[in-house]
C-alpha cells in the first residue's frame, strides 16, 4: 500500500470520527451514525490494504 493511500484512508477515518463526535455533541443522531459508518468503512479499507501487503510479503518470502 502506498503512503498516499495510507494517508488518504487515515484522513477519511479522522474526518469520519470528527463527524461522529460532532453529531454526538450536538445530539444529531443522523450525523453521528453517518460518521460511525464512514469511519468503519475507512477502517475496512485500511484492513484490506494491510491484507494485500501481508500477501505480498508472504509471496516475496517464498521467492515467487
PDB file of C-alpha atoms in Angstrom:
ATOM      1  CA  UNK A   1       0.000   0.000   0.000  1.00  0.00           C
ATOM      2  CA  UNK A   2       1.438   3.302  -0.971  1.00  0.00           C
ATOM      3  CA  UNK A   3       1.957   6.059   1.537  1.00  0.00           C
ATOM      4  CA  UNK A   4      -0.584   8.147  -0.348  1.00  0.00           C
ATOM      5  CA  UNK A   5      -3.276   5.509   0.120  1.00  0.00           C
ATOM      6  CA  UNK A   6      -2.407   5.109   3.800  1.00  0.00           C
ATOM      7  CA  UNK A   7      -2.648   8.865   4.321  1.00  0.00           C
ATOM      8  CA  UNK A   8      -5.900   9.109   2.381  1.00  0.00           C
ATOM      9  CA  UNK A   9      -7.506   6.269   4.376  1.00  0.00           C
ATOM     10  CA  UNK A  10      -6.334   7.734   7.688  1.00  0.00           C
ATOM     11  CA  UNK A  11      -7.640  11.184   6.706  1.00  0.00           C
ATOM     12  CA  UNK A  12     -11.025   9.669   5.831  1.00  0.00           C
ATOM     13  CA  UNK A  13     -11.111   7.870   9.164  1.00  0.00           C
ATOM     14  CA  UNK A  14     -10.240  11.016  11.137  1.00  0.00           C
ATOM     15  CA  UNK A  15     -12.810  13.086   9.238  1.00  0.00           C
ATOM     16  CA  UNK A  16     -15.478  10.479   9.930  1.00  0.00           C
ATOM     17  CA  UNK A  17     -14.577  10.310  13.620  1.00  0.00           C
ATOM     18  CA  UNK A  18     -14.845  14.096  13.848  1.00  0.00           C
ATOM     19  CA  UNK A  19     -18.251  13.941  12.184  1.00  0.00           C
ATOM     20  CA  UNK A  20     -19.338  11.252  14.626  1.00  0.00           C
ATOM     21  CA  UNK A  21     -18.155  13.295  17.634  1.00  0.00           C
ATOM     22  CA  UNK A  22     -19.827  16.452  16.326  1.00  0.00           C
ATOM     23  CA  UNK A  23     -23.066  14.539  15.882  1.00  0.00           C
ATOM     24  CA  UNK A  24     -22.824  13.225  19.428  1.00  0.00           C
ATOM     25  CA  UNK A  25     -22.015  16.673  20.827  1.00  0.00           C
ATOM     26  CA  UNK A  26     -24.931  18.330  19.041  1.00  0.00           C
ATOM     27  CA  UNK A  27     -27.298  15.428  19.735  1.00  0.00           C
ATOM     28  CA  UNK A  28     -27.661  14.828  15.978  1.00  0.00           C
ATOM     29  CA  UNK A  29     -28.112  11.059  15.736  1.00  0.00           C
ATOM     30  CA  UNK A  30     -28.123  11.001  11.938  1.00  0.00           C
ATOM     31  CA  UNK A  31     -24.746  12.753  11.699  1.00  0.00           C
ATOM     32  CA  UNK A  32     -23.329  10.553  14.463  1.00  0.00           C
ATOM     33  CA  UNK A  33     -24.479   7.423  12.649  1.00  0.00           C
ATOM     34  CA  UNK A  34     -23.090   8.639   9.308  1.00  0.00           C
ATOM     35  CA  UNK A  35     -19.751   9.383  10.946  1.00  0.00           C
ATOM     36  CA  UNK A  36     -19.640   5.950  12.547  1.00  0.00           C
ATOM     37  CA  UNK A  37     -20.444   4.256   9.242  1.00  0.00           C
ATOM     38  CA  UNK A  38     -17.831   6.270   7.356  1.00  0.00           C
ATOM     39  CA  UNK A  39     -15.185   5.538   9.998  1.00  0.00           C
ATOM     40  CA  UNK A  40     -15.966   1.848   9.798  1.00  0.00           C
ATOM     41  CA  UNK A  41     -15.693   1.936   6.018  1.00  0.00           C
ATOM     42  CA  UNK A  42     -12.306   3.675   6.207  1.00  0.00           C
ATOM     43  CA  UNK A  43     -11.003   1.124   8.730  1.00  0.00           C
ATOM     44  CA  UNK A  44     -12.205  -1.713   6.498  1.00  0.00           C
ATOM     45  CA  UNK A  45     -10.366  -0.222   3.523  1.00  0.00           C
ATOM     46  CA  UNK A  46      -7.195   0.030   5.594  1.00  0.00           C
ATOM     47  CA  UNK A  47      -7.540  -3.578   6.761  1.00  0.00           C
ATOM     48  CA  UNK A  48      -7.918  -4.710   3.153  1.00  0.00           C
ATOM     49  CA  UNK A  49      -4.804  -2.836   2.149  1.00  0.00           C
ATOM     50  CA  UNK A  50      -2.881  -4.355   5.062  1.00  0.00           C
ATOM     51  CA  UNK A  51      -4.015  -7.826   3.985  1.00  0.00           C
ATOM     52  CA  UNK A  52      -2.747  -7.148   0.469  1.00  0.00           C
ATOM     53  CA  UNK A  53       0.588  -6.037   1.907  1.00  0.00           C
ATOM     54  CA  UNK A  54       0.808  -9.204   4.001  1.00  0.00           C
ATOM     55  CA  UNK A  55       0.072 -11.318   0.937  1.00  0.00           C
ATOM     56  CA  UNK A  56       2.838  -9.602  -0.991  1.00  0.00           C
ATOM     57  CA  UNK A  57       5.242 -10.139   1.903  1.00  0.00           C
ATOM     58  CA  UNK A  58       4.459 -13.861   2.010  1.00  0.00           C
ATOM     59  CA  UNK A  59       4.886 -14.117  -1.736  1.00  0.00           C
ATOM     60  CA  UNK A  60       8.247 -12.347  -1.509  1.00  0.00           C
ATOM     61  CA  UNK A  61       9.351 -14.576   1.369  1.00  0.00           C
ATOM     62  CA  UNK A  62       8.853 -17.660  -0.781  1.00  0.00           C
ATOM     63  CA  UNK A  63      10.795 -16.088  -3.625  1.00  0.00           C
ATOM     64  CA  UNK A  64       7.957 -16.067  -6.121  1.00  0.00           C
TER      65      UNK A  64
END
